[in-house]
Coordinates of C-alpha atoms in Angstrom, one line a residue:
Chain A
D90 CA -49.5 93.9 281.7
Q91 CA -53.1 93.6 280.5
Q92 CA -53.4 94.7 277.0
V93 CA -56.8 93.5 276.8
K94 CA -59.0 94.5 279.5
Q95 CA -62.8 93.7 280.6
N96 CA -63.4 95.3 283.6
S97 CA -66.6 94.1 284.5
P98 CA -66.2 90.3 285.9
S99 CA -69.8 89.9 285.7
L100 CA -73.3 91.2 284.0
S101 CA -76.6 90.2 284.8
V102 CA -79.6 91.0 282.5
Q103 CA -83.2 89.9 282.0
E104 CA -84.4 87.7 279.3
G105 CA -85.1 89.7 276.1
R106 CA -83.5 92.8 277.2
I107 CA -79.9 94.0 275.5
S108 CA -76.7 92.7 277.0
I109 CA -73.6 94.9 276.4
L110 CA -70.1 93.6 277.0
N111 CA -67.3 95.8 277.1
C112 CA -63.7 95.8 276.3
D113 CA -60.7 98.0 276.2
Y114 CA -57.2 97.5 274.8
T115 CA -54.1 99.4 275.2
N116 CA -52.1 98.3 272.1
S117 CA -52.9 100.1 269.1
M118 CA -51.0 97.8 266.9
F119 CA -54.0 95.3 267.3
D120 CA -55.9 95.0 264.1
Y121 CA -58.5 92.0 264.6
F122 CA -60.5 91.4 267.5
L123 CA -62.6 88.5 268.4
W124 CA -65.1 87.6 270.9
Y125 CA -65.4 84.1 272.3
K126 CA -68.1 82.1 274.5
K127 CA -67.4 79.8 277.2
Y128 CA -69.4 77.2 279.0
P129 CA -68.1 75.4 281.9
A130 CA -65.9 72.4 281.2
E131 CA -66.1 73.4 277.6
G132 CA -63.4 75.1 275.3
P133 CA -64.1 78.6 274.3
T134 CA -66.3 79.2 271.2
F135 CA -65.9 81.7 268.4
L136 CA -68.8 84.0 268.2
I137 CA -68.0 87.0 266.2
S138 CA -64.7 89.0 265.0
I139 CA -64.0 92.4 263.6
S140 CA -61.0 94.0 261.9
S141 CA -60.0 97.2 262.2
I142 CA -61.0 98.5 259.1
K143 CA -64.4 98.1 260.1
D144 CA -66.5 99.8 263.1
K145 CA -69.4 97.2 263.2
N146 CA -70.0 93.7 262.5
E147 CA -73.2 91.9 262.8
D148 CA -74.4 88.6 263.0
G149 CA -77.7 87.6 264.0
R150 CA -78.3 88.6 267.7
F151 CA -74.6 89.6 267.9
T152 CA -73.1 92.7 267.1
V153 CA -69.6 93.8 267.9
F154 CA -68.6 97.7 267.6
L155 CA -65.1 98.9 267.3
N156 CA -64.2 102.5 268.4
K157 CA -60.3 102.6 267.8
S158 CA -60.0 106.1 268.7
A159 CA -61.1 104.8 272.2
K160 CA -59.5 101.7 271.8
H161 CA -62.7 99.9 272.8
L162 CA -65.1 97.6 271.6
S163 CA -68.2 96.0 272.7
L164 CA -70.4 93.2 272.2
H165 CA -74.2 93.5 271.9
I166 CA -76.4 90.8 272.4
V167 CA -80.1 91.5 271.7
P168 CA -82.5 89.9 272.4
S169 CA -80.6 88.1 275.3
Q170 CA -81.8 84.3 276.1
P171 CA -80.8 82.3 279.2
G172 CA -78.8 80.1 276.9
D173 CA -76.5 83.1 276.5
S174 CA -75.5 82.7 280.2
A175 CA -71.7 81.9 279.7
V176 CA -68.2 83.6 280.1
Y177 CA -67.5 85.9 277.4
F178 CA -63.8 86.7 276.3
C179 CA -62.5 89.3 274.1
A180 CA -59.5 88.6 272.2
A181 CA -57.2 90.8 270.1
S182 CA -54.3 89.9 267.5
L183 CA -51.6 91.8 266.4
E184 CA -51.5 91.1 262.7
Y185 CA -54.2 90.0 260.6
G186 CA -52.9 87.6 258.4
G187 CA -49.8 87.4 260.2
S188 CA -49.8 86.1 263.9
Q189 CA -53.8 85.7 263.9
G190 CA -53.4 82.7 266.2
N191 CA -51.5 84.6 268.9
L192 CA -54.4 86.1 270.4
I193 CA -54.4 88.1 273.6
F194 CA -57.3 87.5 275.9
G195 CA -59.1 89.5 278.4
K196 CA -60.1 88.0 281.7
G197 CA -63.6 87.3 280.5
T198 CA -66.9 88.7 281.8
K199 CA -69.7 86.2 282.9
L200 CA -73.2 86.8 281.6
S201 CA -76.2 85.8 283.4
V202 CA -79.5 85.9 281.8
K203 CA -82.5 85.5 284.1
P204 CA -85.5 84.2 282.6
Chain B
E134 CA -70.0 70.2 263.7
P135 CA -66.5 68.8 263.8
E136 CA -64.4 69.4 266.8
V137 CA -61.1 69.4 268.4
T138 CA -60.6 66.5 271.0
Q139 CA -58.3 66.8 273.9
T140 CA -57.2 64.0 276.0
P141 CA -57.1 63.3 279.1
S142 CA -59.5 65.6 280.3
H143 CA -57.9 65.9 283.9
Q144 CA -54.3 64.9 284.6
V145 CA -52.9 64.7 288.2
T146 CA -49.0 64.4 288.5
Q147 CA -46.3 64.9 290.9
M148 CA -43.9 67.7 290.6
G149 CA -41.0 67.0 288.5
Q150 CA -42.8 64.3 286.3
E151 CA -43.3 64.5 282.6
V152 CA -46.6 64.9 281.2
I153 CA -48.1 64.9 277.7
L154 CA -51.3 66.4 276.8
R155 CA -52.8 65.3 273.4
C156 CA -55.2 66.9 270.8
V157 CA -56.9 65.6 267.9
P158 CA -57.2 68.6 265.3
I159 CA -59.9 69.0 262.9
S160 CA -59.1 67.3 260.1
N161 CA -58.3 69.6 257.3
H162 CA -56.9 72.2 259.7
L163 CA -53.3 73.2 259.5
Y164 CA -52.6 75.7 261.8
F165 CA -52.1 74.4 265.7
Y166 CA -51.9 76.1 268.9
W167 CA -51.9 75.6 272.7
Y168 CA -53.1 78.1 275.3
R169 CA -53.5 77.7 279.1
Q170 CA -55.7 79.2 281.7
I171 CA -54.7 79.2 285.4
L172 CA -57.5 79.3 287.8
G173 CA -59.0 82.9 288.2
Q174 CA -56.7 84.4 285.4
K175 CA -57.0 85.0 281.6
V176 CA -56.6 82.6 278.7
E177 CA -52.8 82.9 277.7
F178 CA -50.9 81.9 274.3
L179 CA -48.2 79.4 274.6
V180 CA -47.3 78.5 271.4
S181 CA -48.3 77.9 267.6
F182 CA -47.4 75.3 265.3
Y183 CA -47.6 75.0 261.3
N184 CA -45.9 72.9 258.6
N185 CA -44.1 70.9 261.5
E186 CA -42.5 73.5 263.2
I187 CA -43.0 76.1 265.6
S188 CA -44.3 79.4 264.3
E189 CA -44.5 81.5 267.2
K190 CA -44.2 81.2 271.2
S191 CA -44.7 83.1 274.4
E192 CA -42.3 83.4 277.1
I193 CA -44.3 81.2 279.1
F194 CA -43.0 78.5 276.5
D195 CA -39.7 77.8 278.0
D196 CA -37.2 74.7 277.5
Q197 CA -39.4 72.6 279.5
F198 CA -42.3 72.9 277.1
S199 CA -42.2 71.2 273.7
V200 CA -44.8 70.3 271.0
E201 CA -45.1 68.0 268.1
R202 CA -47.2 65.9 265.8
P203 CA -45.7 62.4 266.0
D204 CA -47.9 60.5 263.6
G205 CA -49.4 63.5 261.6
S206 CA -52.8 63.7 263.4
N207 CA -52.2 63.9 267.1
F208 CA -50.7 67.1 268.4
T209 CA -48.9 66.8 271.6
L210 CA -47.7 69.3 274.3
K211 CA -45.0 67.9 276.7
I212 CA -44.1 69.2 279.9
R213 CA -40.6 67.6 280.8
S214 CA -40.4 68.3 284.4
T215 CA -43.6 69.9 285.8
K216 CA -43.8 72.5 288.5
L217 CA -46.7 73.6 290.6
E218 CA -47.2 76.7 288.6
D219 CA -47.9 74.6 285.6
S220 CA -51.3 73.5 287.1
A221 CA -53.9 75.1 284.7
M222 CA -56.7 74.1 282.2
Y223 CA -54.6 73.5 278.7
F224 CA -56.5 74.4 275.4
C225 CA -55.6 73.1 272.3
A226 CA -56.8 75.1 269.3
T227 CA -56.6 74.7 265.4
G228 CA -57.6 76.7 262.3
Q229 CA -57.8 76.2 258.9
T230 CA -56.1 79.2 257.5
Q231 CA -54.0 81.9 259.5
N232 CA -56.8 84.3 258.9
E233 CA -59.9 82.3 260.3
K234 CA -61.4 81.9 263.8
L235 CA -59.8 79.1 266.0
F236 CA -61.6 76.2 267.0
F237 CA -60.7 74.8 270.8
G238 CA -61.0 71.9 272.5
S239 CA -62.7 71.3 275.8
G240 CA -59.3 71.5 277.7
T241 CA -56.9 69.2 279.7
Q242 CA -57.1 70.3 283.5
L243 CA -53.5 69.8 284.8
S244 CA -52.9 69.5 288.5
V245 CA -49.3 69.4 289.5
L246 CA -49.1 68.1 293.4

């Protein structure tokens, strides 16, 4: 039962261009969403989050968009840099302020940014 | 930047043996979690721990699993009798408050033979 889906296992982008990573979810009760980045041999690193009361959150080169009606969120990285090459995980939580630590992860998308 | 430390980085064990995975949380963090990732699959929640007790656990976290903070600093995950299907990367994560992002350790790769 995949409550959080990342349908693209991999994405390749040229340096300087925009990277768009997509995530879909099935549970309308999710109210907090996060993106984590993972390098090989390291644990996931928090990147950016968004609560369900917003539709956009921006932090530097990273922007997360949330479309609740479509149960879809996306992470935009612009401009993409070779150091952004990693696996990106989308995660969702059932209750902001409640079980926030119980994150439901997607399978991840491996981003490769080519110089 | 403060980090979550996990030991060992790799653990190989025989089926049926007990293993203890260790985590040193970030010092002012109060919320502790274990996650695991089986090769090729998603990262899965196992258990959350706050105020010296389990606050939530998944169906994966059965009677073979236990967690504790024996000395107030280390946070451990014990698997009493390991099975082949327990082979995975186990991540410890900690947070300062319940609303905050989680900080993950680098993981312990457990291989059950």
